mmCIF file of C-alpha atoms in Angstrom:
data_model
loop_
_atom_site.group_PDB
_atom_site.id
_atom_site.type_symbol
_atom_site.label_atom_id
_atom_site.label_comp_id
_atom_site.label_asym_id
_atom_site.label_seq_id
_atom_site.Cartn_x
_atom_site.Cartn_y
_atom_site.Cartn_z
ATOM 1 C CA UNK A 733 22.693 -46.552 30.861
ATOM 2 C CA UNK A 734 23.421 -42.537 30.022
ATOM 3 C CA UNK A 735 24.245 -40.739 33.168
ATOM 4 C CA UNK A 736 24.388 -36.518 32.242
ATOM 5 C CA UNK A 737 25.302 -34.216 35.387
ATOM 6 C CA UNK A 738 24.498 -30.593 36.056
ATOM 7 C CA UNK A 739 26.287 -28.499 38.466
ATOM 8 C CA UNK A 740 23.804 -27.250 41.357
ATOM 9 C CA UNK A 741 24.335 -23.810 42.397
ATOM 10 C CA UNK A 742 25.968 -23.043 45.953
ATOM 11 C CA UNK A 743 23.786 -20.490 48.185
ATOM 12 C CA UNK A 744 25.324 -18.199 50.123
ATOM 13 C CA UNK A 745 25.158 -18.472 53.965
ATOM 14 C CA UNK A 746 23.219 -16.266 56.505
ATOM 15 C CA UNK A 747 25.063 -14.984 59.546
ATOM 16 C CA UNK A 748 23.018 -16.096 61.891
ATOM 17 C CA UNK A 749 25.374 -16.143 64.789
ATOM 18 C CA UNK A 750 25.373 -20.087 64.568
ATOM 19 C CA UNK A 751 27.112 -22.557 62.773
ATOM 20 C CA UNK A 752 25.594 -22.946 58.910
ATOM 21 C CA UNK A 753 26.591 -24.408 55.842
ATOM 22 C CA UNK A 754 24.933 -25.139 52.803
ATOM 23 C CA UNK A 755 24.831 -28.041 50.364
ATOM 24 C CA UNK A 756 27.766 -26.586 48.227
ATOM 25 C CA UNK A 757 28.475 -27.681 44.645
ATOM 26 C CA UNK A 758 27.045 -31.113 43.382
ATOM 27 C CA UNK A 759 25.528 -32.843 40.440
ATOM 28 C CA UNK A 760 21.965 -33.994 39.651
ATOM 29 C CA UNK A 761 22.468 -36.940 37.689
ATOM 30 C CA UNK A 762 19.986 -38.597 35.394
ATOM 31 C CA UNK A 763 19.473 -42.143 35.120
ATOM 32 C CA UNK A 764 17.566 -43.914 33.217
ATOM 33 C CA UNK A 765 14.112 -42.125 33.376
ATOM 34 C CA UNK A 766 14.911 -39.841 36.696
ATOM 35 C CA UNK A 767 16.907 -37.210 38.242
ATOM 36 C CA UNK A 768 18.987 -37.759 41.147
ATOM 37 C CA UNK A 769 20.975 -35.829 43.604
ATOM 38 C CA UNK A 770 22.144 -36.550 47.310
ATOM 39 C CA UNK A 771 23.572 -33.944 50.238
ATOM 40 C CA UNK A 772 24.725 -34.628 53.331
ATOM 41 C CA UNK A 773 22.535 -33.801 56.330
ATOM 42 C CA UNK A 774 24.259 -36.276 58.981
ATOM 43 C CA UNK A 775 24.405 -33.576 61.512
ATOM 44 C CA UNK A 776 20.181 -33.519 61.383
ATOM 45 C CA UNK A 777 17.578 -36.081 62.733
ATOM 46 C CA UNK A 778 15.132 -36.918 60.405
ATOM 47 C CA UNK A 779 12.777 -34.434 61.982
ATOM 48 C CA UNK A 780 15.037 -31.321 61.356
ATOM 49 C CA UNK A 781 14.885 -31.882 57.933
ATOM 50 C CA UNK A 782 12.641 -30.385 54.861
ATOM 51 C CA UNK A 783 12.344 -31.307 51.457
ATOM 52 C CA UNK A 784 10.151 -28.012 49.499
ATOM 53 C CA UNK A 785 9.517 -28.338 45.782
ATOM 54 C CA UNK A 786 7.745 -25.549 43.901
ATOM 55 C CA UNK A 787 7.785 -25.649 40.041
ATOM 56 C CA UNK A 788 11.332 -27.473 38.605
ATOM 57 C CA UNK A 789 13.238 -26.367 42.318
ATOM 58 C CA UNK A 790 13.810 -27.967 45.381
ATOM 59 C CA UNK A 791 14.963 -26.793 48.489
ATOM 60 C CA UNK A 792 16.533 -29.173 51.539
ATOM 61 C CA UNK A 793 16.501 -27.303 54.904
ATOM 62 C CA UNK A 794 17.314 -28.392 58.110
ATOM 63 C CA UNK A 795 17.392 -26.796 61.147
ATOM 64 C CA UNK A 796 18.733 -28.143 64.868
ATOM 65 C CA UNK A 797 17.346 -26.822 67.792
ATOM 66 C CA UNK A 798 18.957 -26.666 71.401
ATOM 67 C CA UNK A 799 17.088 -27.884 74.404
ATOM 68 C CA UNK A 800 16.172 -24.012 75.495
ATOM 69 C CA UNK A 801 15.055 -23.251 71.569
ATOM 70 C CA UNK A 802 17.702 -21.732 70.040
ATOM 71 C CA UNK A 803 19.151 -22.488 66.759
ATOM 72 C CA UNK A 804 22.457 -24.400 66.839
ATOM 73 C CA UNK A 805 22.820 -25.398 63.196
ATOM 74 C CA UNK A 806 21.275 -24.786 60.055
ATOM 75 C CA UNK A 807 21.246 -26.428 56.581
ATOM 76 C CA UNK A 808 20.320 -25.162 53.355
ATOM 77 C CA UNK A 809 20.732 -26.303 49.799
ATOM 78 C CA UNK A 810 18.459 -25.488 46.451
ATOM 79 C CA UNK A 811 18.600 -26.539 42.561
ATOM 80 C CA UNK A 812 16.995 -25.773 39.818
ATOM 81 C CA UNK A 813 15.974 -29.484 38.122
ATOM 82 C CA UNK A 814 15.811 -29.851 34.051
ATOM 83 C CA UNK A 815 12.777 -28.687 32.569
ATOM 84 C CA UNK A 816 11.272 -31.928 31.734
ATOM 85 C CA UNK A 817 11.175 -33.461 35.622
ATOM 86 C CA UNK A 818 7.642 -34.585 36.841
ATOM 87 C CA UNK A 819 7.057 -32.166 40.024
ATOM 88 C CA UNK A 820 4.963 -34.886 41.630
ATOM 89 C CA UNK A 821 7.028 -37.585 41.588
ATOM 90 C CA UNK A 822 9.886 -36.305 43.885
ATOM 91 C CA UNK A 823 11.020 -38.676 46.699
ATOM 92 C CA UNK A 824 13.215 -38.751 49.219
ATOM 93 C CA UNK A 825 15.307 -41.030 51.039
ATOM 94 C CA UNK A 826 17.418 -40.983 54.654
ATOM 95 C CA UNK A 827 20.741 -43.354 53.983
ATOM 96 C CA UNK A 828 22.115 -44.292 57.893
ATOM 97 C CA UNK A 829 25.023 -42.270 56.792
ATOM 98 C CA UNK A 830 23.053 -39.253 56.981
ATOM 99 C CA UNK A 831 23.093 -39.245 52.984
ATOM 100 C CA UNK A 832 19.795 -37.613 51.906
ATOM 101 C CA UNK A 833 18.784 -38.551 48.501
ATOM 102 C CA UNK A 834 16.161 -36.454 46.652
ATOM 103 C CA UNK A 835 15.166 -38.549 43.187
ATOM 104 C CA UNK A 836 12.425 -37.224 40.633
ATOM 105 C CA UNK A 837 11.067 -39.158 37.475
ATOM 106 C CA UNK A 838 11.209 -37.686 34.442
ATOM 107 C CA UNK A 839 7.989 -36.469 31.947
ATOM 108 C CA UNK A 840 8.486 -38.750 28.537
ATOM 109 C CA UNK A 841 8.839 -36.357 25.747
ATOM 110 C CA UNK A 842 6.116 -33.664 25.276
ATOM 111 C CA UNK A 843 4.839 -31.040 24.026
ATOM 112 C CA UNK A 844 5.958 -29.066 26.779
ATOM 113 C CA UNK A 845 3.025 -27.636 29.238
ATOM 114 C CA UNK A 846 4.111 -25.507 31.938
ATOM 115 C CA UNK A 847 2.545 -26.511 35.249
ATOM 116 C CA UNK A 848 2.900 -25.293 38.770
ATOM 117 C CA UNK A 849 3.089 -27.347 41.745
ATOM 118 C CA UNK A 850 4.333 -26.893 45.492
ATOM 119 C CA UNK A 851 5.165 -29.953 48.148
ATOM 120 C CA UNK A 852 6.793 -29.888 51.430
ATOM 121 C CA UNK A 853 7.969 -33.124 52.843
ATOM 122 C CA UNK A 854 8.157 -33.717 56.475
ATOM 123 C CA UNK A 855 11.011 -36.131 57.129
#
């Protein structure tokens, strides 16, 4: 089995006067006929968490709310996947450890069409 990485791109944090941290540097991996990457949201329930995909990017955001409303920690982390991923086939996955795991098949080879889609996953 081939397994080829890619560094993901850290985003910079937004002072928002709480505590925030983003996904930081990782690796999309590819094996066998899919993409796969994983970031930690243990601090989250499943309900804080959002998985947005729009064209070849994703975005994981997560947001924790305090009892009155406020914001007590965010979560943010976005890649760009390899050109040849198939936008509707991204899936996601909530590991007890609080290991999210975001997987997407990819296209067999092509001529390459460019196509647009946008889903939001509600964990």
């Amino acid at each position: 089995m081939r397994t080829d990485s890619w560094s993901l791109p850290k985003i910079p944090d937004r002072n928002l006067g709480v505590q925030a941290r983003s996904g930081g540097p990782g690796n999309i991996k590819t094996l066998g006929d899919a993409y796969e990457f994983a970031v930690d949201v243990s601090d989250f329930s499943p309900e804080d968490i959002i998985v947005t995909t729009s064209n070849n990017h994703i975005e994981v955001r997560a947001e924790k709310l305090a009892a009155d409303g406020t914001v007590m920690n965010t979560f943010a982390h976005k890649c760009q996947l390899p050109e040849d991923v198939d936008p509707t086939s991204v899936t996601s996955a909530l590991r007890e450890d609080g290991s999210l795991t975001i997987r997407a098949r990819r296209h067999p080879h092509t001529e390459h069409v460019q196509q647009t889609f946008r889903t939001e996953i509600k964990i």
